[in-house]
Coordinates of C-alpha atoms in Angstrom, one line a residue:
X1 CA -38.8 29.9 -7.9
X2 CA -35.1 29.9 -7.2
X3 CA -34.0 28.1 -4.0
X4 CA -31.9 30.0 -1.5
X5 CA -28.9 28.2 0.0
X6 CA -28.6 29.1 3.7
X7 CA -25.5 28.4 5.7
X8 CA -24.2 29.2 9.2
X9 CA -21.9 32.3 9.2
X10 CA -18.5 31.3 8.0
X11 CA -19.7 27.8 6.8
X12 CA -20.1 28.6 3.2
X13 CA -18.1 30.4 0.5
X14 CA -19.6 33.4 -1.3
X15 CA -21.0 32.5 -4.8
X16 CA -18.2 34.3 -6.5
X17 CA -15.7 32.4 -4.4
X18 CA -17.0 28.9 -5.2
X19 CA -14.0 26.8 -6.0
X20 CA -14.0 24.2 -8.7
X21 CA -13.1 20.7 -7.4
X22 CA -13.8 17.2 -8.8
X23 CA -13.4 13.6 -7.8
X24 CA -11.7 11.3 -10.2
X25 CA -12.0 7.5 -10.2
X26 CA -8.9 6.4 -12.1
X27 CA -10.0 2.9 -13.0
X28 CA -8.3 -0.1 -14.6
X29 CA -11.1 -0.6 -17.2
X30 CA -13.0 2.7 -17.1
X31 CA -12.4 6.1 -15.5
X32 CA -14.8 9.0 -14.7
X33 CA -15.0 12.4 -13.1
X34 CA -17.7 13.9 -10.8
X35 CA -18.3 17.2 -9.0
X36 CA -20.8 18.8 -6.6
X37 CA -23.1 21.4 -8.1
X38 CA -25.6 23.3 -5.9
X39 CA -25.2 20.6 -3.2
X40 CA -25.9 17.7 -5.6
X41 CA -23.2 15.3 -7.0
X42 CA -23.1 15.1 -10.8
X43 CA -21.1 12.7 -12.9
X44 CA -19.7 14.8 -15.8
X45 CA -20.4 13.6 -19.3
X46 CA -18.5 13.9 -22.5
X47 CA -19.8 15.5 -25.7
X48 CA -21.7 12.4 -26.6
X49 CA -23.4 12.2 -23.2
X50 CA -21.2 9.3 -21.9
X51 CA -20.0 9.2 -18.3
X52 CA -17.4 6.5 -18.6
X53 CA -14.0 7.0 -20.3
X54 CA -12.3 3.7 -21.2
X55 CA -8.9 3.6 -19.6
X56 CA -7.2 2.9 -22.9
X57 CA -4.6 5.0 -24.7
X58 CA -3.5 4.5 -28.4
X59 CA -0.1 6.0 -29.2
X60 CA 0.5 7.0 -32.8
X61 CA 3.8 7.8 -34.6
X62 CA 2.2 10.9 -36.2
X63 CA -0.4 12.6 -34.1
X64 CA -1.5 13.0 -30.5
X65 CA -2.5 9.9 -28.5
X66 CA -6.1 8.8 -28.8
X67 CA -7.8 8.3 -25.4
X68 CA -11.0 6.5 -24.4
X69 CA -13.4 5.3 -27.1
X70 CA -11.2 6.0 -30.1
X71 CA -8.4 4.1 -28.5
X72 CA -10.8 1.3 -27.7
X73 CA -11.6 0.9 -31.4
X74 CA -7.8 0.7 -32.1
X75 CA -7.2 -2.0 -29.5
X76 CA -7.9 -4.8 -32.1
X77 CA -6.3 -3.3 -35.2
X78 CA -3.2 -1.9 -33.4
X79 CA -2.8 -3.8 -30.1
X80 CA 1.0 -3.3 -29.6
X81 CA 0.5 0.5 -29.6
X82 CA -2.7 0.5 -27.6
X83 CA -2.3 0.3 -23.8
X84 CA -5.1 -0.9 -21.5
X85 CA -5.2 -1.8 -17.8
X86 CA -2.2 0.4 -17.1
X87 CA -3.3 0.6 -13.5
X88 CA -2.0 -2.9 -13.0
X89 CA 1.5 -1.8 -13.8
X90 CA 1.6 1.6 -12.1
X91 CA 4.2 1.8 -9.3
X92 CA 5.7 -1.5 -10.1
X93 CA 9.4 -2.2 -10.8
X94 CA 10.6 -3.8 -14.1
X95 CA 11.4 -7.0 -12.2
X96 CA 7.9 -7.1 -10.7
X97 CA 6.3 -6.8 -14.2
X98 CA 8.1 -9.9 -15.4
X99 CA 5.7 -12.1 -13.5
X100 CA 2.8 -10.4 -15.4
X101 CA 4.3 -10.4 -18.9
X102 CA 2.5 -13.5 -20.0
X103 CA -0.8 -11.6 -19.3
X104 CA 0.3 -8.4 -21.0
X105 CA 0.5 -8.4 -24.8
X106 CA 3.1 -5.7 -25.1
X107 CA 6.8 -5.4 -25.9
X108 CA 8.8 -3.9 -23.0
X109 CA 11.9 -1.8 -23.2
X110 CA 14.4 -4.0 -21.3
X111 CA 16.8 -1.0 -20.9
X112 CA 14.3 0.6 -18.4
X113 CA 16.0 0.1 -15.1
X114 CA 13.3 0.6 -12.5
X115 CA 10.1 1.8 -14.2
X116 CA 8.8 -0.6 -16.9
X117 CA 8.1 1.0 -20.2
X118 CA 6.1 -0.3 -23.1
X119 CA 7.5 0.2 -26.6
X120 CA 5.1 2.1 -28.8
X121 CA 5.1 3.9 -32.2
X122 CA 5.5 7.1 -30.2
X123 CA 8.4 5.8 -28.1
X124 CA 8.6 4.0 -24.8
X125 CA 5.7 4.8 -22.4
X126 CA 5.4 4.0 -18.7
X127 CA 2.1 3.3 -16.9
X128 CA 2.5 6.7 -15.2
X129 CA 2.5 8.4 -18.6
X130 CA -0.5 6.4 -19.8
X131 CA -2.4 7.3 -16.6
X132 CA -1.4 10.9 -17.1
X133 CA -3.0 10.9 -20.6
X134 CA -6.3 9.5 -19.1
X135 CA -6.2 12.1 -16.3
X136 CA -5.6 14.9 -18.8
X137 CA -8.7 13.8 -20.8
X138 CA -10.8 13.9 -17.6
X139 CA -9.4 17.3 -16.7
X140 CA -10.4 18.7 -20.0
X141 CA -13.9 17.3 -19.7
X142 CA -14.2 18.8 -16.2
X143 CA -13.0 22.2 -17.2
X144 CA -15.2 22.3 -20.3
X145 CA -18.2 21.3 -18.2
X146 CA -17.5 23.6 -15.2
X147 CA -16.3 26.6 -17.3
X148 CA -13.0 27.2 -15.5
X149 CA -9.7 25.8 -14.2
X150 CA -9.8 23.2 -11.5
X151 CA -8.7 24.3 -8.0
X152 CA -8.1 20.8 -6.8
X153 CA -9.0 17.1 -7.3
X154 CA -9.4 14.0 -5.2
X155 CA -8.2 10.8 -6.9
X156 CA -9.3 7.4 -5.7
X157 CA -6.9 4.5 -5.4
X158 CA -7.3 0.9 -4.2
X159 CA -7.0 0.6 -0.4
X160 CA -4.3 -2.0 -0.9
X161 CA -2.1 0.2 -3.1
X162 CA 1.3 0.4 -1.5
X163 CA 3.5 3.5 -1.1
X164 CA 5.1 3.2 -4.5
X165 CA 1.7 2.8 -6.3
X166 CA 0.3 5.8 -4.5
X167 CA 3.4 7.9 -5.3
X168 CA 3.2 6.8 -9.0
X169 CA -0.5 7.9 -9.1
X170 CA 0.4 11.3 -7.7
X171 CA 3.2 11.6 -10.3
X172 CA 0.7 10.9 -13.1
X173 CA -1.6 13.6 -11.8
X174 CA 1.3 16.0 -11.6
X175 CA 2.1 15.3 -15.3
X176 CA -1.5 16.0 -16.1
X177 CA -1.3 19.4 -14.3
X178 CA -3.7 18.5 -11.5
X179 CA -3.5 19.7 -7.9
X180 CA -4.2 16.6 -5.9
X181 CA -5.7 17.4 -2.5
X182 CA -5.9 13.8 -1.5
X183 CA -5.6 10.2 -2.6
X184 CA -8.8 8.6 -1.3
X185 CA -9.2 4.8 -0.8
X186 CA -11.9 3.5 -3.2
X187 CA -13.9 1.6 -0.5
X188 CA -13.9 4.8 1.7
X189 CA -15.1 6.8 -1.2
X190 CA -18.0 4.4 -1.8
X191 CA -18.9 4.6 1.9
X192 CA -19.0 8.3 1.7
X193 CA -21.5 8.2 -1.1
X194 CA -23.7 5.7 0.7
X195 CA -23.3 7.1 4.1
X196 CA -24.2 10.7 3.2
X197 CA -26.9 9.7 0.8
X198 CA -28.7 7.4 3.2
X199 CA -27.7 8.6 6.6
X200 CA -26.5 5.0 7.3
X201 CA -24.9 4.1 10.6
X202 CA -23.4 0.8 11.6
X203 CA -20.6 -1.6 10.4
X204 CA -20.3 -2.2 6.7
X205 CA -18.1 -4.3 4.4
X206 CA -17.2 -2.5 1.2
X207 CA -16.6 -5.1 -1.5
X208 CA -14.9 -3.4 -4.5
X209 CA -14.2 -5.5 -7.5
X210 CA -13.1 -3.5 -10.5
X211 CA -11.5 -4.4 -13.8
X212 CA -8.0 -5.0 -12.4
X213 CA -8.1 -4.5 -8.7
X214 CA -10.0 -5.8 -5.7
X215 CA -10.4 -4.3 -2.2
X216 CA -12.5 -5.1 0.8
X217 CA -12.7 -2.8 3.8
X218 CA -14.6 -3.0 7.0
X219 CA -15.9 0.4 8.1
X220 CA -17.8 1.8 11.0
X221 CA -20.1 4.7 10.2
X222 CA -21.3 6.9 13.1
X223 CA -22.6 10.4 13.0
X224 CA -20.4 11.5 10.0
X225 CA -17.3 9.6 11.2
X226 CA -16.0 7.1 8.7
X227 CA -13.7 4.8 10.6
X228 CA -11.9 2.1 8.6
X229 CA -11.4 -0.9 10.9
X230 CA -9.5 -3.1 8.5
X231 CA -8.6 -3.5 4.9
X232 CA -7.4 -6.2 2.6
X233 CA -7.3 -7.0 -1.1
X234 CA -5.4 -7.7 -4.2
X235 CA -4.3 -4.9 -6.6
X236 CA -3.9 -7.3 -9.5
X237 CA -7.2 -9.2 -9.4
X238 CA -10.4 -8.2 -11.2
X239 CA -12.7 -8.4 -14.2
X240 CA -9.7 -8.7 -16.5
X241 CA -8.9 -12.0 -15.0
X242 CA -12.4 -13.2 -15.7
X243 CA -12.1 -12.1 -19.3
X244 CA -8.8 -13.9 -19.6
X245 CA -10.3 -17.2 -18.3
X246 CA -13.2 -16.8 -20.8
X247 CA -10.7 -16.0 -23.6
X248 CA -8.7 -19.1 -22.8
X249 CA -11.9 -21.2 -23.0
X250 CA -12.6 -19.6 -26.4
X251 CA -9.1 -20.4 -27.7
X252 CA -9.4 -24.0 -26.4
X253 CA -12.7 -24.3 -28.3
X254 CA -11.1 -23.1 -31.6
X255 CA -8.2 -25.6 -31.0
X256 CA -5.5 -23.7 -32.9
X257 CA -2.2 -23.3 -31.0
X258 CA -1.0 -20.6 -33.5
X259 CA -3.8 -18.2 -32.7
X260 CA -2.8 -18.1 -29.0
X261 CA 0.5 -16.4 -30.1
X262 CA -1.2 -13.9 -32.4
X263 CA -1.4 -10.6 -30.5
X264 CA -4.0 -9.2 -32.8
X265 CA -6.3 -12.2 -32.4
X266 CA -5.6 -12.3 -28.6
X267 CA -6.9 -8.7 -28.2
X268 CA -10.0 -9.5 -30.3
X269 CA -10.6 -12.6 -28.2
X270 CA -10.2 -10.6 -24.9
X271 CA -12.6 -8.0 -26.1
X272 CA -15.1 -10.6 -27.2
X273 CA -14.8 -12.3 -23.8
X274 CA -15.5 -9.1 -22.0
X275 CA -18.6 -8.4 -24.2
X276 CA -19.8 -11.9 -23.6
X277 CA -19.4 -11.5 -19.8
X278 CA -21.4 -8.3 -19.9
X279 CA -24.1 -9.9 -22.1
X280 CA -24.6 -12.8 -19.7
X281 CA -25.6 -10.4 -16.9
X282 CA -29.0 -10.0 -18.6
X283 CA -29.1 -13.2 -20.8
X284 CA -28.8 -16.9 -20.1
X285 CA -26.6 -17.4 -23.2
X286 CA -24.8 -15.4 -25.9
X287 CA -23.1 -15.9 -29.2
X288 CA -19.4 -14.9 -29.7
X289 CA -18.4 -14.1 -33.2
X290 CA -14.7 -14.0 -34.1
X291 CA -13.0 -13.2 -37.3
X292 CA -10.2 -15.7 -37.8
X293 CA -6.9 -14.7 -39.6
X294 CA -7.9 -16.7 -42.6
X295 CA -11.0 -14.5 -43.1
X296 CA -13.6 -17.0 -41.8
X297 CA -16.1 -16.2 -39.0
X298 CA -16.2 -18.5 -36.0
X299 CA -19.4 -18.5 -33.9
X300 CA -19.2 -19.9 -30.4
X301 CA -22.1 -20.1 -27.9
X302 CA -21.4 -19.4 -24.2
X303 CA -24.1 -19.9 -21.5
X304 CA -24.2 -18.4 -18.1
X305 CA -23.6 -21.7 -16.2
X306 CA -20.4 -22.4 -18.2
X307 CA -19.1 -18.9 -17.6
X308 CA -19.8 -19.1 -13.9
X309 CA -17.7 -22.3 -13.7
X310 CA -14.9 -20.6 -15.6
X311 CA -14.7 -17.4 -13.5
X312 CA -15.4 -19.1 -10.1
X313 CA -11.6 -19.2 -9.1
X314 CA -11.4 -15.4 -9.5
X315 CA -14.5 -14.9 -7.3
X316 CA -13.3 -17.4 -4.7
X317 CA -10.0 -15.6 -4.5
X318 CA -11.7 -12.4 -3.4
X319 CA -13.3 -14.2 -0.4
X320 CA -9.9 -14.9 1.2
X321 CA -9.2 -11.1 1.9
X322 CA -12.8 -10.9 3.1
X323 CA -12.0 -13.5 5.8
X324 CA -8.8 -11.7 6.7
X325 CA -10.4 -8.3 7.0
X326 CA -13.0 -9.7 9.4
X327 CA -10.2 -11.3 11.5
X328 CA -8.1 -8.1 11.5
X329 CA -11.2 -6.1 12.6
X330 CA -12.0 -8.6 15.4
X331 CA -15.4 -9.1 14.0
X332 CA -17.7 -12.0 12.9
X333 CA -19.9 -12.1 9.8
X334 CA -22.9 -11.5 12.1
X335 CA -21.4 -8.1 13.2
X336 CA -21.7 -6.7 9.6
X337 CA -24.9 -4.8 8.9
X338 CA -24.7 -4.8 5.1
X339 CA -22.4 -5.1 2.1
X340 CA -21.7 -2.2 -0.3
X341 CA -21.0 -3.5 -3.8
X342 CA -18.6 -1.4 -5.8
X343 CA -16.9 -1.7 -9.2
X344 CA -18.2 -2.7 -12.6
X345 CA -17.3 -6.4 -12.1
X346 CA -19.9 -6.7 -9.3
X347 CA -22.5 -6.6 -12.0
X348 CA -21.7 -10.3 -12.7
X349 CA -24.5 -12.2 -11.1
X350 CA -22.4 -15.0 -9.7
X351 CA -20.2 -12.4 -7.9
X352 CA -23.4 -11.1 -6.1
X353 CA -24.5 -14.6 -5.3
X354 CA -21.2 -15.7 -3.8
X355 CA -20.7 -12.5 -1.8
X356 CA -24.3 -12.7 -0.4
X357 CA -23.8 -16.4 0.4
X358 CA -20.5 -15.6 2.2
X359 CA -21.7 -12.8 4.4
X360 CA -25.4 -13.8 4.5
X361 CA -26.2 -10.1 4.5
X362 CA -28.1 -7.6 2.4
X363 CA -26.2 -6.2 -0.6
X364 CA -26.3 -2.5 -1.3
X365 CA -26.4 -2.1 -5.1
X366 CA -28.8 0.9 -5.6
X367 CA -26.0 3.3 -6.6
X368 CA -24.3 2.6 -10.0
X369 CA -21.3 0.5 -9.0
X370 CA -19.3 2.3 -11.8
X371 CA -20.1 5.7 -10.4
X372 CA -20.2 5.3 -6.6
X373 CA -16.5 5.8 -6.1
X374 CA -16.4 9.0 -8.2
X375 CA -19.4 10.3 -6.3
X376 CA -17.7 9.8 -2.9
X377 CA -14.5 11.4 -4.2
X378 CA -16.5 14.4 -5.5
X379 CA -18.1 14.9 -2.0
X380 CA -14.7 14.8 -0.4
X381 CA -13.2 17.2 -2.9
X382 CA -16.0 19.7 -2.3
X383 CA -15.1 19.7 1.4
X384 CA -11.3 19.8 1.0
X385 CA -11.5 22.7 -1.5
X386 CA -13.4 24.7 1.1
X387 CA -16.9 24.8 -0.4
X388 CA -18.3 23.0 2.6
X389 CA -17.4 22.7 6.2
X390 CA -14.8 20.1 7.1
X391 CA -17.0 19.4 10.2
X392 CA -19.4 17.6 7.9
X393 CA -17.3 14.5 7.8
X394 CA -14.3 12.9 9.4
X395 CA -12.4 10.2 7.6
X396 CA -10.4 7.7 9.6
X397 CA -8.5 5.4 7.1
X398 CA -5.8 2.8 7.8
X399 CA -2.5 1.6 6.4
X400 CA -2.3 -2.0 5.1
X401 CA 1.2 -3.0 6.4
X402 CA 3.4 -2.2 9.5
X403 CA 6.2 0.3 9.1
X404 CA 9.4 0.3 11.2
X405 CA 13.2 0.5 11.2
X406 CA 16.0 -1.9 11.5
X407 CA 17.8 -2.1 14.9
X408 CA 20.9 -3.9 16.1
X409 CA 20.9 -7.6 15.4
X410 CA 18.9 -7.4 12.2
X411 CA 15.6 -6.9 14.1
X412 CA 12.6 -4.8 13.2
X413 CA 11.2 -2.2 15.6
X414 CA 7.7 -1.5 14.4
X415 CA 6.9 2.2 14.7
X416 CA 3.4 2.2 13.1
X417 CA 1.5 -1.1 13.1
X418 CA -0.7 -2.2 10.2
X419 CA -4.4 -1.1 10.3
X420 CA -3.3 2.0 12.2
X421 CA -5.6 4.9 11.5
X422 CA -4.2 7.6 9.2
X423 CA -3.1 10.4 9.1
X424 CA -0.8 9.3 11.9
X425 CA 2.5 10.4 13.4
X426 CA 4.5 8.1 15.7
X427 CA 7.9 8.6 17.2
X428 CA 10.3 6.5 19.2
X429 CA 13.7 7.1 20.9
X430 CA 16.8 5.2 20.0
X431 CA 20.4 5.5 21.1
X432 CA 24.0 4.9 19.9
X433 CA 25.6 1.4 20.1
X434 CA 29.3 2.3 20.4
X435 CA 31.4 4.9 22.3
X436 CA 32.0 8.0 20.3
X437 CA 29.5 7.1 17.6
X438 CA 28.8 10.2 15.4
X439 CA 26.4 8.9 12.8
X440 CA 23.5 6.5 12.6
X441 CA 22.2 4.7 9.6
X442 CA 18.4 4.4 9.5
X443 CA 16.8 1.6 7.4
X444 CA 13.0 1.9 6.9
X445 CA 11.2 -1.4 6.3
X446 CA 7.6 -2.6 5.7
X447 CA 6.2 -5.9 6.9
X448 CA 4.9 -8.0 9.7
X449 CA 7.9 -10.3 10.6
X450 CA 10.4 -9.7 13.4
X451 CA 13.6 -9.8 11.3
X452 CA 14.6 -7.4 8.6
X453 CA 15.5 -10.2 6.2
X454 CA 11.8 -11.2 6.2
X455 CA 10.5 -7.7 5.5
X456 CA 10.6 -5.3 2.5
X457 CA 13.2 -2.5 2.4
X458 CA 11.7 1.0 1.7
X459 CA 14.5 3.4 2.2
X460 CA 17.9 4.2 3.9
X461 CA 19.3 7.5 5.1
X462 CA 21.8 8.7 7.7
X463 CA 21.8 11.0 10.7
X464 CA 25.2 12.6 11.0
X465 CA 27.0 15.1 13.3
X466 CA 25.9 13.2 16.5
X467 CA 28.1 14.5 19.4
X468 CA 30.6 11.8 20.4
X469 CA 29.4 10.3 23.7
X470 CA 29.5 7.1 25.6
X471 CA 27.4 4.3 24.1
X472 CA 23.8 4.7 25.2
X473 CA 24.0 8.4 26.1
X474 CA 22.7 9.9 22.9
X475 CA 19.0 10.3 22.4
X476 CA 17.9 9.9 18.7
X477 CA 14.2 10.5 18.1
X478 CA 12.9 8.8 14.9
X479 CA 9.5 10.0 13.7
X480 CA 7.2 8.4 11.2
X481 CA 4.5 10.3 9.5
X482 CA 1.9 8.8 7.2
X483 CA -0.3 11.5 5.6
X484 CA -4.0 11.3 4.6
X485 CA -2.9 9.9 1.2
X486 CA -1.1 7.0 2.9
X487 CA 2.4 8.4 1.9
X488 CA 5.3 8.0 4.4
X489 CA 8.0 10.4 5.5
X490 CA 10.6 9.7 8.2
X491 CA 12.8 12.1 10.2
X492 CA 15.5 11.6 12.8
X493 CA 16.9 14.1 15.3
X494 CA 19.4 14.2 18.1
X495 CA 18.1 15.8 21.3
X496 CA 21.1 17.7 22.6
X497 CA 22.2 19.4 19.4
X498 CA 19.0 19.4 17.5
X499 CA 20.7 18.1 14.4
X500 CA 18.0 16.6 12.1
X501 CA 17.6 14.7 8.8
X502 CA 14.5 13.9 6.9
X503 CA 13.4 11.7 3.9
X504 CA 10.2 11.3 1.9
X505 CA 10.0 7.6 1.2
X506 CA 9.7 7.3 -2.6
X507 CA 10.6 3.7 -3.5
X508 CA 11.1 2.9 -7.2
X509 CA 9.3 -0.4 -6.8
X510 CA 6.0 -1.7 -5.5
X511 CA 5.1 -4.6 -3.3
X512 CA 3.4 -7.3 -5.4
X513 CA 0.1 -8.6 -4.0
X514 CA 1.6 -12.0 -3.6
X515 CA 4.3 -10.5 -1.4
X516 CA 1.7 -8.6 0.7
X517 CA -0.4 -11.7 1.1
X518 CA 2.7 -13.8 1.9
X519 CA 3.8 -11.3 4.5
X520 CA 0.6 -11.5 6.4
X521 CA 0.5 -15.3 6.2
X522 CA 4.1 -15.6 7.3
X523 CA 3.5 -13.3 10.2
X524 CA 0.9 -15.8 11.5
X525 CA 2.6 -19.0 10.5
X526 CA 6.0 -18.0 11.9
X527 CA 4.9 -16.1 14.9
X528 CA 6.5 -18.5 17.5
X529 CA 9.6 -18.9 15.3
X530 CA 9.9 -15.1 15.0
X531 CA 9.7 -14.6 18.8
X532 CA 12.6 -17.1 19.3
X533 CA 14.6 -15.4 16.6
X534 CA 14.1 -12.0 18.1
X535 CA 15.0 -13.3 21.6
X536 CA 18.2 -14.8 20.2
X537 CA 19.1 -11.5 18.4
X538 CA 18.4 -9.4 21.5
X539 CA 20.7 -11.6 23.7
X540 CA 23.4 -11.6 21.0
X541 CA 23.3 -7.8 20.9
X542 CA 23.4 -7.6 24.7
X543 CA 26.3 -10.0 24.8
X544 CA 28.3 -7.9 22.3
X545 CA 27.5 -4.7 24.3
X546 CA 28.8 -6.4 27.6
X547 CA 31.9 -7.8 25.9
X548 CA 32.8 -4.4 24.3
X549 CA 32.3 -2.6 27.7
X550 CA 34.4 -5.1 29.6
X551 CA 37.2 -5.2 27.0
X552 CA 37.4 -1.4 27.1
X553 CA 37.6 -1.4 31.0
X554 CA 40.2 -4.2 31.0
X555 CA 42.4 -2.3 28.6
X556 CA 42.4 0.8 30.8
X557 CA 42.3 -0.6 34.4
X558 CA 42.7 -4.4 34.2
X559 CA 46.3 -4.4 35.4
X560 CA 45.6 -1.8 38.0
X561 CA 42.7 -3.4 39.9
X562 CA 42.9 -7.2 39.1
X563 CA 45.5 -9.8 40.0
X564 CA 46.4 -12.4 37.3
X565 CA 43.9 -15.0 38.6
X566 CA 41.0 -12.6 38.6
X567 CA 41.9 -11.2 35.2
X568 CA 42.2 -14.8 33.8
X569 CA 38.8 -15.8 35.2
X570 CA 37.1 -12.7 33.6
X571 CA 38.8 -13.3 30.2
X572 CA 37.7 -17.0 30.3
X573 CA 34.1 -16.1 31.1
X574 CA 34.2 -13.4 28.3
X575 CA 35.5 -16.0 25.8
X576 CA 32.8 -18.4 26.8
X577 CA 30.2 -15.7 26.2
X578 CA 31.7 -15.0 22.8
X579 CA 31.4 -18.7 21.9
X580 CA 27.8 -19.0 23.1
X581 CA 26.7 -15.8 21.3
X582 CA 27.7 -17.4 18.0
X583 CA 25.2 -20.3 18.7
X584 CA 21.5 -20.4 18.7
X585 CA 20.6 -20.8 22.4
X586 CA 19.2 -17.5 23.7
X587 CA 18.8 -18.9 27.3
X588 CA 22.5 -20.1 27.3
X589 CA 23.7 -16.6 26.2
X590 CA 21.5 -14.9 28.9
X591 CA 23.0 -17.2 31.6
X592 CA 26.5 -16.5 30.4
X593 CA 25.8 -12.7 30.4
X594 CA 24.6 -13.0 34.0
X595 CA 27.6 -15.1 35.0
X596 CA 30.0 -12.5 33.5
X597 CA 28.2 -9.6 35.1
X598 CA 28.4 -11.3 38.5
X599 CA 32.1 -12.1 38.0
X600 CA 32.9 -8.5 37.0
X601 CA 31.0 -6.9 39.9
X602 CA 34.1 -6.7 42.1
X603 CA 36.1 -5.2 39.2
X604 CA 33.4 -2.6 38.6
X605 CA 33.2 -1.8 42.4
X606 CA 37.0 -1.3 42.6
X607 CA 36.9 1.1 39.6
X608 CA 34.0 3.0 41.2
X609 CA 35.8 3.3 44.5
X610 CA 39.0 4.6 42.8
X611 CA 36.9 7.1 40.8
X612 CA 35.2 8.4 44.0
X613 CA 38.6 8.7 45.8
X614 CA 40.0 10.6 42.9
X615 CA 37.1 13.1 42.9
X616 CA 37.3 13.6 46.7
X617 CA 41.1 14.0 46.8
X618 CA 41.9 17.3 48.6
X619 CA 38.3 17.9 49.7
X620 CA 36.4 17.5 52.9
X621 CA 33.2 15.4 53.0
X622 CA 31.3 18.3 54.3
X623 CA 31.9 20.2 51.1
X624 CA 29.9 17.7 49.2
X625 CA 27.1 17.5 51.8
X626 CA 26.7 21.3 51.6

């Protein structure tokens, strides 16, 4: 008997109107695609019945690129033209990649200015182009399975991906011909899968350790609302690092320095290390067989205890963001109800043991860790494309780092604080600094420190055609908007004329994970120092404003309303303020400003009286009272 699907009026599309949408988990090691069919989430398989697509692309001089399993076979025989773990490079600037080059067995095109490109037999290729090839393969799989063109996709990204990495992911999707409805944070996608499948409510930690990225997010689930309380992580940490440590151990055992420089043998060793790691999930020991360049076969035995010791530093490194996310959420470990384990690298037994020991809580592992992110993305895609009511779920995600602009004195005015729920729009009013100012330069920055020099620059743009007014009279509204994908746009407008300018922030570089981690540590370690620095900068800006105003007034009316002694006293006090403002004592500058203000009160009063007399000349007081 066929089942009837019953919905409230207006809550469901007609059968002929069902729109095709999928969720894509674009992973470092493997990728996959899922969809919702008849209310049930299905991971889509290839022609051989496999759900995973290895995130590997083999570029050939003659012929189309090979993607997935065929490329995986070429990784040993043609390593320089076979690109894996491209997700680690996406959204990063050439200068940022230099720190990773020892870990990446590729030749880079040094002429690439901002976007790093790997030299292949088919020409230089960026991580964006590699990701586009993977997304194209998943798109073809989905359209073949669903029998039509896709109306939209949701692509998951690590929660700790910065603006540049998210933009680069969207660019890759555009190259693949995909309509991206949303970039969804991977931990949130996992929470969607578990929350809707089990009806869970409470506070959960989502521990997501993939092949090349790590995220931890603290979420509150309540009646269909997914609220991210805090997020932390490292977008260059994962199973690849475990493989590298095991491979280094193998090379040390072989004891041949020449082999460590052989790119072909290095790829073979990394592949063997990964296979050994996977084998030790179910076995206490495993044999590693390697073909040496001289044709001999080398067999090495690796047991689980030895491997656990080798990879312990990687696992320990994931616990630091766990501590920080708890602190940012204002929670203790006891407040967490359970831990959701996500990502293929969480299959490693010592990962589970250490996470369970750290939180002392139940681990959720009953959904395939390789598939749970794609499942959540598919559910979200089904809602966004219109097949289900948007009332079914509310996502409240957050941004990882504060956003603001530079103000006078090299200080940062934070517009949107880190861990603010997105999508979010915040605005703040600013004003001009000098008389007759007709333009304002707006410098957008990202970070937690008080001074611009300690934060990361994102973009600069200008608001022009401001009407010339006295300093402080103009009202400039600066608005920040972070959309559901975590992407930023900034606008500025002047209230009296309505003149406006706008920029979509698309930096050509990405924040490295070390920079993000350092930003957060510095914001704590230098909190008191930053407060003093900001106080000093504020007093220096105020001193300059007072001096400019007084100099302007003296130039116009100094000889008219002051005798020589009074004028000399004012100039002396002003020179003393200038001298102090070049120093580092904020309190001394503040006292000098107050002294100068008191000394100039009689000058200001005389100018005011003269102005009033001028206005009233030829008029009766009764005219003004009427």
